[in-house]
Amino acid sequence: MQVTVIGLGRFGSSLAETLIERGHEVVVIDKDERLVQKFVGKTDTAIVADATDDTVLRSLGVQDMDAVVVAIGDDVEASVLVCISLMDLGAKNIIAKAEDEKHARILNRIGVQRVVQPERDSALHVADLISYPTLADRFNISEEHAIVEVRAPKSFVGKRIRELDLRRRYNVLVIGIRRKEAVFDQKGEIVDLKERFFAPPDPDEEITDGDVLVLLAPVDVIDDIARWE
Ligand code: ATP
């Protein structure tokens, strides 16, 4: 994929580095030459420029990129201007970082497809780890729904998914099961544990001890899910 990252603060630069490591074609832009310098040799296109200057974005062909990330937090005016220019130029998938709630509201209002608040988002994630210790992971997919990973509670073990009746009881769907399965050698001894992922699982699949259930759940039942035993 081709991705442009504008703004190489801590967030923008970690993101760009990760995307490069994953083999994507990444264009990085910052007005600070020292930050851009760190990407020379890592990517073919590392540009020192003020991204509020339309001609810079136009010359990059942002409309053909798979995603453009605006990682400018402090300078709200610059962040908004760059997002508007990108939209005017026809960029398809704009993801912008907001410094705070006010900044996020502005970006949402002008029509940025995806607004992230990394500090708040990771604080929420850490808070979840603390308040919901049985939840392995959680990812909100809308205001009301989340994908939640939970270790199968003891009372589920040996039951089929359909018997648990989670859809009727909680409005929760089991969309996947992560299971560690033993790999045996010729002597019948366990030599390895291999993870298998069943998605979507058969409604007649039996839950085994150690399974992790991947659920599509309304956010207001997550407290209940965390208390399953
Ligand atoms: P982080 O928290 O991720 O470190 P930050 O919010 O502290 O980021 P910002 O001030 O938001 O840092 O800026 C991120 C980067 O964006 C900086 O390196 C800055 O030079 C760059 N930047 C800001 N405005 C522009 C602009 N108009 N054009 C290009 N780069 C810009």
PDB file of C-alpha atoms and ligand atoms in Angstrom:
ATOM      1  CA  MET A   1       0.000   0.000   0.000  1.00  0.00           C
ATOM      2  CA  GLN A   2       1.021   3.601  -0.539  1.00  0.00           C
ATOM      3  CA  VAL A   3       0.670   5.808   2.508  1.00  0.00           C
ATOM      4  CA  THR A   4       1.633   9.417   3.224  1.00  0.00           C
ATOM      5  CA  VAL A   5       2.407  10.451   6.795  1.00  0.00           C
ATOM      6  CA  ILE A   6       2.386  14.196   7.438  1.00  0.00           C
ATOM      7  CA  GLY A   7       4.010  15.258  10.715  1.00  0.00           C
ATOM      8  CA  LEU A   8       6.811  13.230  12.243  1.00  0.00           C
ATOM      9  CA  GLY A   9       6.297  13.795  15.970  1.00  0.00           C
ATOM     10  CA  ARG A  10       6.358  10.731  18.222  1.00  0.00           C
ATOM     11  CA  PHE A  11       3.088   9.404  16.814  1.00  0.00           C
ATOM     12  CA  GLY A  12       3.731  10.144  13.121  1.00  0.00           C
ATOM     13  CA  SER A  13       7.267   8.771  13.170  1.00  0.00           C
ATOM     14  CA  SER A  14       6.374   5.530  15.015  1.00  0.00           C
ATOM     15  CA  LEU A  15       3.505   5.015  12.620  1.00  0.00           C
ATOM     16  CA  ALA A  16       5.685   5.646   9.560  1.00  0.00           C
ATOM     17  CA  GLU A  17       8.389   3.290  10.886  1.00  0.00           C
ATOM     18  CA  THR A  18       5.850   0.534  11.518  1.00  0.00           C
ATOM     19  CA  LEU A  19       4.343   0.902   8.050  1.00  0.00           C
ATOM     20  CA  ILE A  20       7.813   0.803   6.468  1.00  0.00           C
ATOM     21  CA  GLU A  21       8.674  -2.342   8.471  1.00  0.00           C
ATOM     22  CA  ARG A  22       5.484  -3.908   7.153  1.00  0.00           C
ATOM     23  CA  GLY A  23       6.648  -3.300   3.603  1.00  0.00           C
ATOM     24  CA  HIS A  24       4.367  -0.432   2.647  1.00  0.00           C
ATOM     25  CA  GLU A  25       5.494   2.406   0.433  1.00  0.00           C
ATOM     26  CA  VAL A  26       5.563   5.389   2.763  1.00  0.00           C
ATOM     27  CA  VAL A  27       5.977   9.081   1.944  1.00  0.00           C
ATOM     28  CA  VAL A  28       6.909  11.168   4.991  1.00  0.00           C
ATOM     29  CA  ILE A  29       6.615  14.944   5.267  1.00  0.00           C
ATOM     30  CA  ASP A  30       7.605  17.350   8.013  1.00  0.00           C
ATOM     31  CA  LYS A  31       8.691  20.966   8.039  1.00  0.00           C
ATOM     32  CA  ASP A  32      11.430  20.060  10.498  1.00  0.00           C
ATOM     33  CA  GLU A  33      14.456  18.874   8.534  1.00  0.00           C
ATOM     34  CA  ARG A  34      16.010  16.963  11.464  1.00  0.00           C
ATOM     35  CA  LEU A  35      12.958  14.732  11.750  1.00  0.00           C
ATOM     36  CA  VAL A  36      12.806  14.077   8.011  1.00  0.00           C
ATOM     37  CA  GLN A  37      16.536  13.249   7.998  1.00  0.00           C
ATOM     38  CA  LYS A  38      15.867  10.201  10.202  1.00  0.00           C
ATOM     39  CA  PHE A  39      13.862   8.653   7.350  1.00  0.00           C
ATOM     40  CA  VAL A  40      16.440   9.138   4.640  1.00  0.00           C
ATOM     41  CA  GLY A  41      17.475   5.653   3.522  1.00  0.00           C
ATOM     42  CA  LYS A  42      14.428   4.066   5.142  1.00  0.00           C
ATOM     43  CA  THR A  43      12.008   5.346   2.519  1.00  0.00           C
ATOM     44  CA  ASP A  44      12.421   6.738  -0.990  1.00  0.00           C
ATOM     45  CA  THR A  45      10.335   9.812  -0.344  1.00  0.00           C
ATOM     46  CA  ALA A  46      11.200  11.885   2.725  1.00  0.00           C
ATOM     47  CA  ILE A  47      10.223  15.501   2.184  1.00  0.00           C
ATOM     48  CA  VAL A  48      10.961  18.674   4.117  1.00  0.00           C
ATOM     49  CA  ALA A  49       7.995  20.940   3.446  1.00  0.00           C
ATOM     50  CA  ASP A  50       5.157  22.898   4.926  1.00  0.00           C
ATOM     51  CA  ALA A  51       2.160  20.673   4.234  1.00  0.00           C
ATOM     52  CA  THR A  52      -0.259  23.616   4.390  1.00  0.00           C
ATOM     53  CA  ASP A  53       1.225  24.567   1.027  1.00  0.00           C
ATOM     54  CA  ASP A  54      -1.182  22.999  -1.493  1.00  0.00           C
ATOM     55  CA  THR A  55       1.430  22.624  -4.206  1.00  0.00           C
ATOM     56  CA  VAL A  56       3.371  20.135  -2.059  1.00  0.00           C
ATOM     57  CA  LEU A  57       0.379  17.835  -1.576  1.00  0.00           C
ATOM     58  CA  ARG A  58      -0.708  18.197  -5.176  1.00  0.00           C
ATOM     59  CA  SER A  59       2.732  17.197  -6.478  1.00  0.00           C
ATOM     60  CA  LEU A  60       2.605  13.991  -4.412  1.00  0.00           C
ATOM     61  CA  GLY A  61      -0.592  12.744  -6.021  1.00  0.00           C
ATOM     62  CA  VAL A  62      -2.315  12.228  -2.664  1.00  0.00           C
ATOM     63  CA  GLN A  63      -5.529  11.265  -4.447  1.00  0.00           C
ATOM     64  CA  ASP A  64      -3.871   8.004  -5.541  1.00  0.00           C
ATOM     65  CA  MET A  65      -2.608   7.042  -2.065  1.00  0.00           C
ATOM     66  CA  ASP A  66      -4.316   4.258  -0.116  1.00  0.00           C
ATOM     67  CA  ALA A  67      -4.211   6.380   3.024  1.00  0.00           C
ATOM     68  CA  VAL A  68      -2.982   9.779   4.185  1.00  0.00           C
ATOM     69  CA  VAL A  69      -2.276  10.339   7.867  1.00  0.00           C
ATOM     70  CA  VAL A  70      -2.224  13.855   9.288  1.00  0.00           C
ATOM     71  CA  ALA A  71      -0.199  13.556  12.485  1.00  0.00           C
ATOM     72  CA  ILE A  72      -0.079  17.226  13.433  1.00  0.00           C
ATOM     73  CA  GLY A  73      -1.452  17.773  16.930  1.00  0.00           C
ATOM     74  CA  ASP A  74      -0.288  21.048  18.439  1.00  0.00           C
ATOM     75  CA  ASP A  75      -0.989  23.308  15.485  1.00  0.00           C
ATOM     76  CA  VAL A  76      -4.744  22.822  15.058  1.00  0.00           C
ATOM     77  CA  GLU A  77      -4.926  25.399  12.289  1.00  0.00           C
ATOM     78  CA  ALA A  78      -2.281  23.573  10.232  1.00  0.00           C
ATOM     79  CA  SER A  79      -3.956  20.217  10.890  1.00  0.00           C
ATOM     80  CA  VAL A  80      -7.336  21.545   9.690  1.00  0.00           C
ATOM     81  CA  LEU A  81      -5.855  23.293   6.649  1.00  0.00           C
ATOM     82  CA  VAL A  82      -3.987  20.170   5.583  1.00  0.00           C
ATOM     83  CA  CYS A  83      -7.099  18.006   5.996  1.00  0.00           C
ATOM     84  CA  ILE A  84      -9.183  20.421   3.913  1.00  0.00           C
ATOM     85  CA  SER A  85      -6.529  20.531   1.169  1.00  0.00           C
ATOM     86  CA  LEU A  86      -6.373  16.740   1.141  1.00  0.00           C
ATOM     87  CA  MET A  87     -10.152  16.506   0.786  1.00  0.00           C
ATOM     88  CA  ASP A  88     -10.114  19.134  -1.993  1.00  0.00           C
ATOM     89  CA  LEU A  89      -7.439  17.144  -3.790  1.00  0.00           C
ATOM     90  CA  GLY A  90      -9.569  13.984  -3.571  1.00  0.00           C
ATOM     91  CA  ALA A  91      -7.542  11.993  -1.039  1.00  0.00           C
ATOM     92  CA  LYS A  92      -9.647   8.954  -0.182  1.00  0.00           C
ATOM     93  CA  ASN A  93      -8.696   7.649   3.193  1.00  0.00           C
ATOM     94  CA  ILE A  94      -7.696  10.461   5.538  1.00  0.00           C
ATOM     95  CA  ILE A  95      -6.789   9.601   9.123  1.00  0.00           C
ATOM     96  CA  ALA A  96      -6.031  12.541  11.387  1.00  0.00           C
ATOM     97  CA  LYS A  97      -4.599  12.757  14.855  1.00  0.00           C
ATOM     98  CA  ALA A  98      -6.347  15.092  17.297  1.00  0.00           C
ATOM     99  CA  GLU A  99      -4.673  16.570  20.324  1.00  0.00           C
ATOM    100  CA  ASP A 100      -7.850  16.838  22.373  1.00  0.00           C
ATOM    101  CA  GLU A 101     -11.629  16.582  22.217  1.00  0.00           C
ATOM    102  CA  LYS A 102     -12.048  20.072  20.722  1.00  0.00           C
ATOM    103  CA  HIS A 103      -9.604  19.337  17.920  1.00  0.00           C
ATOM    104  CA  ALA A 104     -11.339  15.986  17.308  1.00  0.00           C
ATOM    105  CA  ARG A 105     -14.730  17.699  17.032  1.00  0.00           C
ATOM    106  CA  ILE A 106     -13.429  20.101  14.406  1.00  0.00           C
ATOM    107  CA  LEU A 107     -11.859  17.315  12.352  1.00  0.00           C
ATOM    108  CA  ASN A 108     -15.026  15.216  12.546  1.00  0.00           C
ATOM    109  CA  ARG A 109     -17.122  18.225  11.596  1.00  0.00           C
ATOM    110  CA  ILE A 110     -15.133  19.027   8.467  1.00  0.00           C
ATOM    111  CA  GLY A 111     -15.599  15.430   7.351  1.00  0.00           C
ATOM    112  CA  VAL A 112     -12.309  13.667   8.102  1.00  0.00           C
ATOM    113  CA  GLN A 113     -13.093   9.951   7.769  1.00  0.00           C
ATOM    114  CA  ARG A 114     -11.170   8.826  10.805  1.00  0.00           C
ATOM    115  CA  VAL A 115      -9.992  10.822  13.787  1.00  0.00           C
ATOM    116  CA  VAL A 116      -7.705   9.264  16.385  1.00  0.00           C
ATOM    117  CA  GLN A 117      -6.650  10.564  19.782  1.00  0.00           C
ATOM    118  CA  PRO A 118      -3.664   8.340  20.600  1.00  0.00           C
ATOM    119  CA  GLU A 119      -3.149   9.434  24.216  1.00  0.00           C
ATOM    120  CA  ARG A 120      -6.827   9.105  25.078  1.00  0.00           C
ATOM    121  CA  ASP A 121      -7.216   5.857  23.108  1.00  0.00           C
ATOM    122  CA  SER A 122      -4.261   4.184  24.789  1.00  0.00           C
ATOM    123  CA  ALA A 123      -5.328   5.479  28.215  1.00  0.00           C
ATOM    124  CA  LEU A 124      -8.737   3.858  27.632  1.00  0.00           C
ATOM    125  CA  HIS A 125      -7.002   0.667  26.633  1.00  0.00           C
ATOM    126  CA  VAL A 126      -4.892   0.620  29.817  1.00  0.00           C
ATOM    127  CA  ALA A 127      -7.970   1.459  31.906  1.00  0.00           C
ATOM    128  CA  ASP A 128      -9.732  -1.534  30.321  1.00  0.00           C
ATOM    129  CA  LEU A 129      -6.804  -3.821  31.150  1.00  0.00           C
ATOM    130  CA  ILE A 130      -7.135  -2.747  34.769  1.00  0.00           C
ATOM    131  CA  SER A 131     -10.915  -2.787  35.121  1.00  0.00           C
ATOM    132  CA  TYR A 132     -11.553  -5.876  32.995  1.00  0.00           C
ATOM    133  CA  PRO A 133      -8.709  -8.316  33.786  1.00  0.00           C
ATOM    134  CA  THR A 134     -10.463 -11.263  32.083  1.00  0.00           C
ATOM    135  CA  LEU A 135     -10.770  -9.391  28.801  1.00  0.00           C
ATOM    136  CA  ALA A 136      -7.816 -10.105  26.566  1.00  0.00           C
ATOM    137  CA  ASP A 137      -8.572  -7.281  24.151  1.00  0.00           C
ATOM    138  CA  ARG A 138     -11.211  -4.809  23.113  1.00  0.00           C
ATOM    139  CA  PHE A 139     -11.702  -2.725  20.008  1.00  0.00           C
ATOM    140  CA  ASN A 140     -14.610  -0.319  19.595  1.00  0.00           C
ATOM    141  CA  ILE A 141     -16.078  -0.509  16.098  1.00  0.00           C
ATOM    142  CA  SER A 142     -18.787   2.103  16.703  1.00  0.00           C
ATOM    143  CA  GLU A 143     -20.100   4.174  19.592  1.00  0.00           C
ATOM    144  CA  GLU A 144     -22.266   1.229  20.603  1.00  0.00           C
ATOM    145  CA  HIS A 145     -20.381  -1.889  19.541  1.00  0.00           C
ATOM    146  CA  ALA A 146     -17.043  -3.472  20.266  1.00  0.00           C
ATOM    147  CA  ILE A 147     -15.065  -6.544  19.343  1.00  0.00           C
ATOM    148  CA  VAL A 148     -14.065  -8.111  22.646  1.00  0.00           C
ATOM    149  CA  GLU A 149     -11.732 -10.998  23.348  1.00  0.00           C
ATOM    150  CA  VAL A 150     -12.405 -12.879  26.549  1.00  0.00           C
ATOM    151  CA  ARG A 151     -10.970 -16.033  28.068  1.00  0.00           C
ATOM    152  CA  ALA A 152     -13.754 -18.630  28.042  1.00  0.00           C
ATOM    153  CA  PRO A 153     -15.184 -18.778  31.570  1.00  0.00           C
ATOM    154  CA  LYS A 154     -15.174 -22.181  33.305  1.00  0.00           C
ATOM    155  CA  SER A 155     -18.984 -22.464  33.089  1.00  0.00           C
ATOM    156  CA  PHE A 156     -18.767 -22.390  29.253  1.00  0.00           C
ATOM    157  CA  VAL A 157     -16.311 -25.292  28.946  1.00  0.00           C
ATOM    158  CA  GLY A 158     -17.837 -28.391  27.364  1.00  0.00           C
ATOM    159  CA  LYS A 159     -20.849 -26.471  26.036  1.00  0.00           C
ATOM    160  CA  ARG A 160     -21.683 -25.812  22.409  1.00  0.00           C
ATOM    161  CA  ILE A 161     -21.893 -22.183  21.280  1.00  0.00           C
ATOM    162  CA  ARG A 162     -25.608 -22.500  20.523  1.00  0.00           C
ATOM    163  CA  GLU A 163     -26.280 -23.813  24.052  1.00  0.00           C
ATOM    164  CA  LEU A 164     -24.742 -20.711  25.601  1.00  0.00           C
ATOM    165  CA  ASP A 165     -27.531 -18.668  24.034  1.00  0.00           C
ATOM    166  CA  LEU A 166     -25.412 -15.507  24.197  1.00  0.00           C
ATOM    167  CA  ARG A 167     -27.262 -13.819  21.373  1.00  0.00           C
ATOM    168  CA  ARG A 168     -30.591 -13.928  23.176  1.00  0.00           C
ATOM    169  CA  ARG A 169     -29.199 -13.351  26.673  1.00  0.00           C
ATOM    170  CA  TYR A 170     -26.784 -10.517  25.945  1.00  0.00           C
ATOM    171  CA  ASN A 171     -27.133  -9.643  22.252  1.00  0.00           C
ATOM    172  CA  VAL A 172     -23.585 -10.975  21.842  1.00  0.00           C
ATOM    173  CA  LEU A 173     -22.292 -12.910  18.819  1.00  0.00           C
ATOM    174  CA  VAL A 174     -19.331 -15.286  18.992  1.00  0.00           C
ATOM    175  CA  ILE A 175     -17.452 -14.418  15.789  1.00  0.00           C
ATOM    176  CA  GLY A 176     -14.287 -16.377  16.448  1.00  0.00           C
ATOM    177  CA  ILE A 177     -12.512 -18.781  18.760  1.00  0.00           C
ATOM    178  CA  ARG A 178      -8.773 -18.747  19.381  1.00  0.00           C
ATOM    179  CA  ARG A 179      -7.563 -22.116  20.544  1.00  0.00           C
ATOM    180  CA  LYS A 180      -4.140 -23.499  21.368  1.00  0.00           C
ATOM    181  CA  GLU A 181      -3.889 -27.048  20.102  1.00  0.00           C
ATOM    182  CA  ALA A 182      -1.193 -29.503  21.051  1.00  0.00           C
ATOM    183  CA  VAL A 183       1.137 -30.810  18.365  1.00  0.00           C
ATOM    184  CA  PHE A 184       2.274 -34.392  19.117  1.00  0.00           C
ATOM    185  CA  ASP A 185       5.409 -36.221  17.981  1.00  0.00           C
ATOM    186  CA  GLN A 186       5.432 -39.882  16.865  1.00  0.00           C
ATOM    187  CA  LYS A 187       5.734 -41.026  20.478  1.00  0.00           C
ATOM    188  CA  GLY A 188       2.558 -39.173  21.345  1.00  0.00           C
ATOM    189  CA  GLU A 189       4.317 -36.501  23.355  1.00  0.00           C
ATOM    190  CA  ILE A 190       3.371 -32.832  23.111  1.00  0.00           C
ATOM    191  CA  VAL A 191       6.116 -30.963  21.267  1.00  0.00           C
ATOM    192  CA  ASP A 192       4.418 -27.679  20.520  1.00  0.00           C
ATOM    193  CA  LEU A 193       1.254 -25.629  20.921  1.00  0.00           C
ATOM    194  CA  LYS A 194      -0.227 -24.234  17.748  1.00  0.00           C
ATOM    195  CA  GLU A 195      -2.868 -21.517  17.681  1.00  0.00           C
ATOM    196  CA  ARG A 196      -5.936 -22.122  15.555  1.00  0.00           C
ATOM    197  CA  PHE A 197      -8.549 -19.525  14.825  1.00  0.00           C
ATOM    198  CA  PHE A 198     -12.098 -20.622  14.030  1.00  0.00           C
ATOM    199  CA  ALA A 199     -14.025 -17.805  12.379  1.00  0.00           C
ATOM    200  CA  PRO A 200     -16.905 -17.864  12.160  1.00  0.00           C
ATOM    201  CA  PRO A 201     -17.162 -20.874  14.456  1.00  0.00           C
ATOM    202  CA  ASP A 202     -19.698 -23.631  13.923  1.00  0.00           C
ATOM    203  CA  PRO A 203     -22.653 -23.091  16.310  1.00  0.00           C
ATOM    204  CA  ASP A 204     -22.095 -26.708  17.379  1.00  0.00           C
ATOM    205  CA  GLU A 205     -18.446 -26.091  18.275  1.00  0.00           C
ATOM    206  CA  GLU A 206     -17.717 -27.092  21.865  1.00  0.00           C
ATOM    207  CA  ILE A 207     -15.837 -24.635  24.048  1.00  0.00           C
ATOM    208  CA  THR A 208     -12.655 -26.088  25.523  1.00  0.00           C
ATOM    209  CA  ASP A 209     -10.626 -24.958  28.511  1.00  0.00           C
ATOM    210  CA  GLY A 210      -8.212 -22.180  27.505  1.00  0.00           C
ATOM    211  CA  ASP A 211     -10.248 -20.960  24.517  1.00  0.00           C
ATOM    212  CA  VAL A 212     -10.369 -17.236  23.863  1.00  0.00           C
ATOM    213  CA  LEU A 213     -13.735 -16.113  22.517  1.00  0.00           C
ATOM    214  CA  VAL A 214     -13.883 -13.239  20.068  1.00  0.00           C
ATOM    215  CA  LEU A 215     -17.223 -11.504  20.501  1.00  0.00           C
ATOM    216  CA  LEU A 216     -19.194  -8.811  18.762  1.00  0.00           C
ATOM    217  CA  ALA A 217     -20.863  -7.118  21.711  1.00  0.00           C
ATOM    218  CA  PRO A 218     -22.803  -3.982  22.623  1.00  0.00           C
ATOM    219  CA  VAL A 219     -20.493  -1.821  24.774  1.00  0.00           C
ATOM    220  CA  ASP A 220     -23.067  -1.693  27.558  1.00  0.00           C
ATOM    221  CA  VAL A 221     -22.790  -5.438  28.212  1.00  0.00           C
ATOM    222  CA  ILE A 222     -18.991  -5.455  28.479  1.00  0.00           C
ATOM    223  CA  ASP A 223     -19.266  -5.111  32.270  1.00  0.00           C
ATOM    224  CA  ASP A 224     -21.422  -8.272  32.303  1.00  0.00           C
ATOM    225  CA  ILE A 225     -18.985 -10.116  30.018  1.00  0.00           C
ATOM    226  CA  ALA A 226     -16.087  -9.216  32.323  1.00  0.00           C
ATOM    227  CA  ARG A 227     -17.978 -10.852  35.218  1.00  0.00           C
ATOM    228  CA  TRP A 228     -18.675 -14.156  33.433  1.00  0.00           C
ATOM    229  CA  GLU A 229     -17.326 -17.035  35.480  1.00  0.00           C
TER     230      GLU A 229
HETATM  231  P1  ATP B   1       3.559  13.707  19.182  1.00  0.00           P
HETATM  232  O1  ATP B   1       2.710  13.826  20.402  1.00  0.00           O
HETATM  233  O2  ATP B   1       3.157  12.599  18.272  1.00  0.00           O
HETATM  234  O3  ATP B   1       5.032  13.765  19.426  1.00  0.00           O
HETATM  235  P2  ATP B   1       3.120  16.377  18.869  1.00  0.00           P
HETATM  236  O4  ATP B   1       1.660  16.626  18.970  1.00  0.00           O
HETATM  237  O5  ATP B   1       3.937  16.671  20.058  1.00  0.00           O
HETATM  238  O6  ATP B   1       3.277  14.946  18.329  1.00  0.00           O
HETATM  239  P3  ATP B   1       3.025  18.190  16.878  1.00  0.00           P
HETATM  240  O7  ATP B   1       3.402  19.516  17.343  1.00  0.00           O
HETATM  241  O8  ATP B   1       1.631  17.813  16.800  1.00  0.00           O
HETATM  242  O9  ATP B   1       3.766  17.153  17.745  1.00  0.00           O
HETATM  243  O10 ATP B   1       3.660  18.029  15.457  1.00  0.00           O
HETATM  244  C1  ATP B   1       3.996  16.834  14.903  1.00  0.00           C
HETATM  245  C2  ATP B   1       4.930  17.162  13.766  1.00  0.00           C
HETATM  246  O11 ATP B   1       4.227  17.832  12.739  1.00  0.00           O
HETATM  247  C3  ATP B   1       6.094  18.046  14.165  1.00  0.00           C
HETATM  248  O12 ATP B   1       7.293  17.361  13.881  1.00  0.00           O
HETATM  249  C4  ATP B   1       5.936  19.281  13.296  1.00  0.00           C
HETATM  250  O13 ATP B   1       7.179  19.737  12.788  1.00  0.00           O
HETATM  251  C5  ATP B   1       5.075  18.770  12.151  1.00  0.00           C
HETATM  252  N1  ATP B   1       4.292  19.829  11.549  1.00  0.00           N
HETATM  253  C6  ATP B   1       3.507  20.731  12.179  1.00  0.00           C
HETATM  254  N2  ATP B   1       2.944  21.571  11.273  1.00  0.00           N
HETATM  255  C7  ATP B   1       3.378  21.183  10.053  1.00  0.00           C
HETATM  256  C8  ATP B   1       3.169  21.631   8.722  1.00  0.00           C
HETATM  257  N3  ATP B   1       2.387  22.659   8.453  1.00  0.00           N
HETATM  258  N4  ATP B   1       3.794  20.983   7.722  1.00  0.00           N
HETATM  259  C9  ATP B   1       4.602  19.937   7.962  1.00  0.00           C
HETATM  260  N5  ATP B   1       4.845  19.454   9.183  1.00  0.00           N
HETATM  261  C10 ATP B   1       4.251  20.062  10.224  1.00  0.00           C
END
